[in-house]
């Protein structure tokens, strides 16, 4: 068996949460609350996708920032501008959608539901506890959030940044 196959078969190949699809086959949860396994798999997949985007955008932002800063006067300015734009877009997407926070929240929800499933399978929790863990996980995940610096226009027409308003 190759090393990559070993990693894949042991659910540790670049996954923020393991794929437990086969682990819970023929268990109490699969028989009595199979929809919870669907949500567990969905949350695991979502956590992985968010995790990959977070890492990819972070690498792009870092790479193109360093590239644009280190190649000044070495290559044409148009390339520096393109590299700077790619870096800015990557950083903006990371910050605007809080991908790191969202990824962590999805993983936390997955862990909460998985813990409830483990307890349910061991007869340490009832269906109500699993459903409550699902509800708590959904609340933890929340919706898509977008944040940006909001600029307020006071009555006198001058703009001010609300994050700096306490400095006056």
PDB file of C-alpha atoms in Angstrom:
ATOM      1  CA  UNK A   1       0.000   0.000   0.000  1.00  0.00           C
ATOM      2  CA  UNK A   2       1.362   3.394  -0.969  1.00  0.00           C
ATOM      3  CA  UNK A   3       1.616   6.214   1.563  1.00  0.00           C
ATOM      4  CA  UNK A   4      -1.047   8.296  -0.205  1.00  0.00           C
ATOM      5  CA  UNK A   5      -3.480   5.358  -0.147  1.00  0.00           C
ATOM      6  CA  UNK A   6      -2.751   4.849   3.550  1.00  0.00           C
ATOM      7  CA  UNK A   7      -3.537   8.513   4.247  1.00  0.00           C
ATOM      8  CA  UNK A   8      -6.752   8.325   2.207  1.00  0.00           C
ATOM      9  CA  UNK A   9      -7.885   5.053   3.785  1.00  0.00           C
ATOM     10  CA  UNK A  10      -7.283   6.450   7.266  1.00  0.00           C
ATOM     11  CA  UNK A  11      -9.318   9.618   6.633  1.00  0.00           C
ATOM     12  CA  UNK A  12      -6.437  11.992   7.317  1.00  0.00           C
ATOM     13  CA  UNK A  13      -5.588  13.138   3.804  1.00  0.00           C
ATOM     14  CA  UNK A  14      -6.034  16.908   3.936  1.00  0.00           C
ATOM     15  CA  UNK A  15      -9.407  16.819   5.644  1.00  0.00           C
ATOM     16  CA  UNK A  16     -10.393  19.112   8.506  1.00  0.00           C
ATOM     17  CA  UNK A  17     -12.888  16.445   9.606  1.00  0.00           C
ATOM     18  CA  UNK A  18     -12.812  12.721   8.822  1.00  0.00           C
ATOM     19  CA  UNK A  19     -15.341  11.031   6.546  1.00  0.00           C
ATOM     20  CA  UNK A  20     -17.242   8.682   8.841  1.00  0.00           C
ATOM     21  CA  UNK A  21     -19.692   7.347   6.248  1.00  0.00           C
ATOM     22  CA  UNK A  22     -18.494   3.775   6.620  1.00  0.00           C
ATOM     23  CA  UNK A  23     -17.995   4.022  10.384  1.00  0.00           C
ATOM     24  CA  UNK A  24     -21.669   4.575  11.122  1.00  0.00           C
ATOM     25  CA  UNK A  25     -23.093   1.972   8.725  1.00  0.00           C
ATOM     26  CA  UNK A  26     -25.376  -0.504  10.475  1.00  0.00           C
ATOM     27  CA  UNK A  27     -25.283   1.453  13.753  1.00  0.00           C
ATOM     28  CA  UNK A  28     -28.171   2.656  15.871  1.00  0.00           C
ATOM     29  CA  UNK A  29     -28.000   6.163  14.371  1.00  0.00           C
ATOM     30  CA  UNK A  30     -28.147   4.780  10.815  1.00  0.00           C
ATOM     31  CA  UNK A  31     -31.304   2.854  11.692  1.00  0.00           C
ATOM     32  CA  UNK A  32     -33.153   5.387  13.834  1.00  0.00           C
ATOM     33  CA  UNK A  33     -31.982   8.838  12.644  1.00  0.00           C
ATOM     34  CA  UNK A  34     -30.322   8.346   9.235  1.00  0.00           C
ATOM     35  CA  UNK A  35     -30.916  11.993   8.258  1.00  0.00           C
ATOM     36  CA  UNK A  36     -28.382  13.046  10.908  1.00  0.00           C
ATOM     37  CA  UNK A  37     -25.697  11.133   9.010  1.00  0.00           C
ATOM     38  CA  UNK A  38     -26.625  13.074   5.878  1.00  0.00           C
ATOM     39  CA  UNK A  39     -26.137  16.347   7.763  1.00  0.00           C
ATOM     40  CA  UNK A  40     -22.889  15.094   9.287  1.00  0.00           C
ATOM     41  CA  UNK A  41     -21.498  14.265   5.842  1.00  0.00           C
ATOM     42  CA  UNK A  42     -22.745  17.563   4.393  1.00  0.00           C
ATOM     43  CA  UNK A  43     -21.136  19.566   7.202  1.00  0.00           C
ATOM     44  CA  UNK A  44     -17.914  17.619   6.773  1.00  0.00           C
ATOM     45  CA  UNK A  45     -17.855  18.361   3.048  1.00  0.00           C
ATOM     46  CA  UNK A  46     -18.679  22.029   3.646  1.00  0.00           C
ATOM     47  CA  UNK A  47     -15.919  22.299   6.226  1.00  0.00           C
ATOM     48  CA  UNK A  48     -13.438  20.844   3.751  1.00  0.00           C
ATOM     49  CA  UNK A  49     -14.504  23.178   0.937  1.00  0.00           C
ATOM     50  CA  UNK A  50     -14.294  26.259   3.172  1.00  0.00           C
ATOM     51  CA  UNK A  51     -10.953  25.062   4.530  1.00  0.00           C
ATOM     52  CA  UNK A  52      -9.542  24.614   0.998  1.00  0.00           C
ATOM     53  CA  UNK A  53     -10.781  28.059  -0.112  1.00  0.00           C
ATOM     54  CA  UNK A  54      -9.348  29.650   3.019  1.00  0.00           C
ATOM     55  CA  UNK A  55      -5.924  28.072   2.473  1.00  0.00           C
ATOM     56  CA  UNK A  56      -5.956  28.739  -1.282  1.00  0.00           C
ATOM     57  CA  UNK A  57      -6.865  32.414  -0.917  1.00  0.00           C
ATOM     58  CA  UNK A  58      -4.300  32.838   1.856  1.00  0.00           C
ATOM     59  CA  UNK A  59      -1.570  31.334  -0.309  1.00  0.00           C
ATOM     60  CA  UNK A  60      -2.601  33.453  -3.311  1.00  0.00           C
ATOM     61  CA  UNK A  61      -2.662  36.632  -1.215  1.00  0.00           C
ATOM     62  CA  UNK A  62       0.759  35.938   0.271  1.00  0.00           C
ATOM     63  CA  UNK A  63       2.363  34.801  -2.982  1.00  0.00           C
ATOM     64  CA  UNK A  64       1.134  37.691  -5.110  1.00  0.00           C
ATOM     65  CA  UNK A  65       1.871  40.282  -2.420  1.00  0.00           C
ATOM     66  CA  UNK A  66       5.475  39.074  -2.169  1.00  0.00           C
ATOM     67  CA  UNK A  67       5.742  38.775  -5.934  1.00  0.00           C
ATOM     68  CA  UNK A  68       4.480  42.291  -6.603  1.00  0.00           C
ATOM     69  CA  UNK A  69       6.671  43.807  -3.892  1.00  0.00           C
ATOM     70  CA  UNK A  70       9.845  41.965  -4.842  1.00  0.00           C
ATOM     71  CA  UNK A  71       9.676  42.500  -8.597  1.00  0.00           C
ATOM     72  CA  UNK A  72       9.311  46.273  -8.651  1.00  0.00           C
ATOM     73  CA  UNK A  73      11.725  47.669 -11.298  1.00  0.00           C
ATOM     74  CA  UNK A  74      12.378  44.108 -12.520  1.00  0.00           C
ATOM     75  CA  UNK A  75       9.258  43.528 -14.618  1.00  0.00           C
ATOM     76  CA  UNK A  76       6.744  45.784 -16.363  1.00  0.00           C
ATOM     77  CA  UNK A  77       4.438  47.808 -14.147  1.00  0.00           C
ATOM     78  CA  UNK A  78       1.389  46.183 -15.733  1.00  0.00           C
ATOM     79  CA  UNK A  79       2.393  42.827 -14.217  1.00  0.00           C
ATOM     80  CA  UNK A  80       2.959  44.443 -10.832  1.00  0.00           C
ATOM     81  CA  UNK A  81      -0.549  45.906 -11.044  1.00  0.00           C
ATOM     82  CA  UNK A  82      -2.035  42.529 -12.000  1.00  0.00           C
ATOM     83  CA  UNK A  83      -0.223  40.773  -9.137  1.00  0.00           C
ATOM     84  CA  UNK A  84      -1.365  43.486  -6.730  1.00  0.00           C
ATOM     85  CA  UNK A  85      -4.971  43.164  -7.886  1.00  0.00           C
ATOM     86  CA  UNK A  86      -4.911  39.377  -7.419  1.00  0.00           C
ATOM     87  CA  UNK A  87      -3.464  39.824  -3.917  1.00  0.00           C
ATOM     88  CA  UNK A  88      -6.053  42.475  -3.044  1.00  0.00           C
ATOM     89  CA  UNK A  89      -8.957  40.367  -4.304  1.00  0.00           C
ATOM     90  CA  UNK A  90      -7.713  37.334  -2.359  1.00  0.00           C
ATOM     91  CA  UNK A  91      -7.373  39.322   0.861  1.00  0.00           C
ATOM     92  CA  UNK A  92     -10.746  40.986   0.307  1.00  0.00           C
ATOM     93  CA  UNK A  93     -12.528  37.657  -0.170  1.00  0.00           C
ATOM     94  CA  UNK A  94     -10.883  36.233   2.939  1.00  0.00           C
ATOM     95  CA  UNK A  95     -11.866  39.220   5.039  1.00  0.00           C
ATOM     96  CA  UNK A  96     -15.281  40.007   3.556  1.00  0.00           C
ATOM     97  CA  UNK A  97     -16.703  36.505   3.945  1.00  0.00           C
ATOM     98  CA  UNK A  98     -14.755  35.557   7.102  1.00  0.00           C
ATOM     99  CA  UNK A  99     -13.826  32.197   5.592  1.00  0.00           C
ATOM    100  CA  UNK A 100     -11.619  31.217   8.514  1.00  0.00           C
ATOM    101  CA  UNK A 101     -14.373  31.859  11.040  1.00  0.00           C
ATOM    102  CA  UNK A 102     -17.005  30.153   8.889  1.00  0.00           C
ATOM    103  CA  UNK A 103     -14.765  27.115   8.380  1.00  0.00           C
ATOM    104  CA  UNK A 104     -14.135  26.868  12.132  1.00  0.00           C
ATOM    105  CA  UNK A 105     -17.859  27.202  12.871  1.00  0.00           C
ATOM    106  CA  UNK A 106     -18.760  24.419  10.440  1.00  0.00           C
ATOM    107  CA  UNK A 107     -16.093  22.153  11.976  1.00  0.00           C
ATOM    108  CA  UNK A 108     -17.376  22.973  15.481  1.00  0.00           C
ATOM    109  CA  UNK A 109     -20.945  22.127  14.399  1.00  0.00           C
ATOM    110  CA  UNK A 110     -19.714  18.869  12.868  1.00  0.00           C
ATOM    111  CA  UNK A 111     -17.900  17.966  16.107  1.00  0.00           C
ATOM    112  CA  UNK A 112     -21.005  18.760  18.186  1.00  0.00           C
ATOM    113  CA  UNK A 113     -23.256  16.560  16.034  1.00  0.00           C
ATOM    114  CA  UNK A 114     -20.655  13.790  15.814  1.00  0.00           C
ATOM    115  CA  UNK A 115     -20.266  13.744  19.605  1.00  0.00           C
ATOM    116  CA  UNK A 116     -24.038  13.442  20.006  1.00  0.00           C
ATOM    117  CA  UNK A 117     -24.079  10.588  17.468  1.00  0.00           C
ATOM    118  CA  UNK A 118     -21.300   8.755  19.333  1.00  0.00           C
ATOM    119  CA  UNK A 119     -23.233   9.127  22.596  1.00  0.00           C
ATOM    120  CA  UNK A 120     -26.455   8.002  20.897  1.00  0.00           C
ATOM    121  CA  UNK A 121     -24.774   4.890  19.488  1.00  0.00           C
ATOM    122  CA  UNK A 122     -23.391   4.099  22.969  1.00  0.00           C
ATOM    123  CA  UNK A 123     -26.864   4.570  24.526  1.00  0.00           C
ATOM    124  CA  UNK A 124     -25.599   7.581  26.487  1.00  0.00           C
ATOM    125  CA  UNK A 125     -27.969  10.004  24.747  1.00  0.00           C
ATOM    126  CA  UNK A 126     -31.461   9.889  23.314  1.00  0.00           C
ATOM    127  CA  UNK A 127     -32.894  11.129  20.004  1.00  0.00           C
ATOM    128  CA  UNK A 128     -33.772  14.451  21.585  1.00  0.00           C
ATOM    129  CA  UNK A 129     -30.096  15.078  22.425  1.00  0.00           C
ATOM    130  CA  UNK A 130     -29.024  14.328  18.840  1.00  0.00           C
ATOM    131  CA  UNK A 131     -31.698  16.639  17.447  1.00  0.00           C
ATOM    132  CA  UNK A 132     -30.647  19.350  19.912  1.00  0.00           C
ATOM    133  CA  UNK A 133     -27.014  18.933  18.798  1.00  0.00           C
ATOM    134  CA  UNK A 134     -28.181  19.333  15.192  1.00  0.00           C
ATOM    135  CA  UNK A 135     -30.103  22.517  16.064  1.00  0.00           C
ATOM    136  CA  UNK A 136     -27.121  23.894  17.984  1.00  0.00           C
ATOM    137  CA  UNK A 137     -24.873  23.088  15.024  1.00  0.00           C
ATOM    138  CA  UNK A 138     -27.175  24.852  12.577  1.00  0.00           C
ATOM    139  CA  UNK A 139     -27.202  27.916  14.828  1.00  0.00           C
ATOM    140  CA  UNK A 140     -23.411  27.803  15.054  1.00  0.00           C
ATOM    141  CA  UNK A 141     -23.010  27.613  11.281  1.00  0.00           C
ATOM    142  CA  UNK A 142     -25.460  30.434  10.608  1.00  0.00           C
ATOM    143  CA  UNK A 143     -25.864  31.975   7.185  1.00  0.00           C
ATOM    144  CA  UNK A 144     -23.488  33.613   4.769  1.00  0.00           C
ATOM    145  CA  UNK A 145     -22.114  36.760   6.296  1.00  0.00           C
ATOM    146  CA  UNK A 146     -20.539  39.647   4.476  1.00  0.00           C
ATOM    147  CA  UNK A 147     -18.641  42.386   6.242  1.00  0.00           C
ATOM    148  CA  UNK A 148     -17.143  45.566   4.923  1.00  0.00           C
ATOM    149  CA  UNK A 149     -16.195  48.943   6.296  1.00  0.00           C
ATOM    150  CA  UNK A 150     -19.420  50.833   6.408  1.00  0.00           C
ATOM    151  CA  UNK A 151     -19.135  54.522   5.799  1.00  0.00           C
ATOM    152  CA  UNK A 152     -21.694  56.735   7.441  1.00  0.00           C
ATOM    153  CA  UNK A 153     -22.643  60.172   6.177  1.00  0.00           C
ATOM    154  CA  UNK A 154     -23.563  62.472   9.029  1.00  0.00           C
ATOM    155  CA  UNK A 155     -25.913  65.343   8.517  1.00  0.00           C
ATOM    156  CA  UNK A 156     -23.116  67.792   7.732  1.00  0.00           C
ATOM    157  CA  UNK A 157     -22.192  65.720   4.654  1.00  0.00           C
ATOM    158  CA  UNK A 158     -18.713  64.670   5.819  1.00  0.00           C
ATOM    159  CA  UNK A 159     -17.917  60.990   5.772  1.00  0.00           C
ATOM    160  CA  UNK A 160     -16.613  59.175   8.774  1.00  0.00           C
ATOM    161  CA  UNK A 161     -15.563  55.631   9.395  1.00  0.00           C
ATOM    162  CA  UNK A 162     -17.561  54.224  12.333  1.00  0.00           C
ATOM    163  CA  UNK A 163     -14.603  52.146  13.513  1.00  0.00           C
ATOM    164  CA  UNK A 164     -12.642  55.364  14.105  1.00  0.00           C
ATOM    165  CA  UNK A 165     -15.492  57.322  15.706  1.00  0.00           C
ATOM    166  CA  UNK A 166     -14.312  56.556  19.234  1.00  0.00           C
ATOM    167  CA  UNK A 167     -10.990  58.311  18.536  1.00  0.00           C
ATOM    168  CA  UNK A 168     -12.534  61.796  18.522  1.00  0.00           C
TER     169      UNK A 168
END
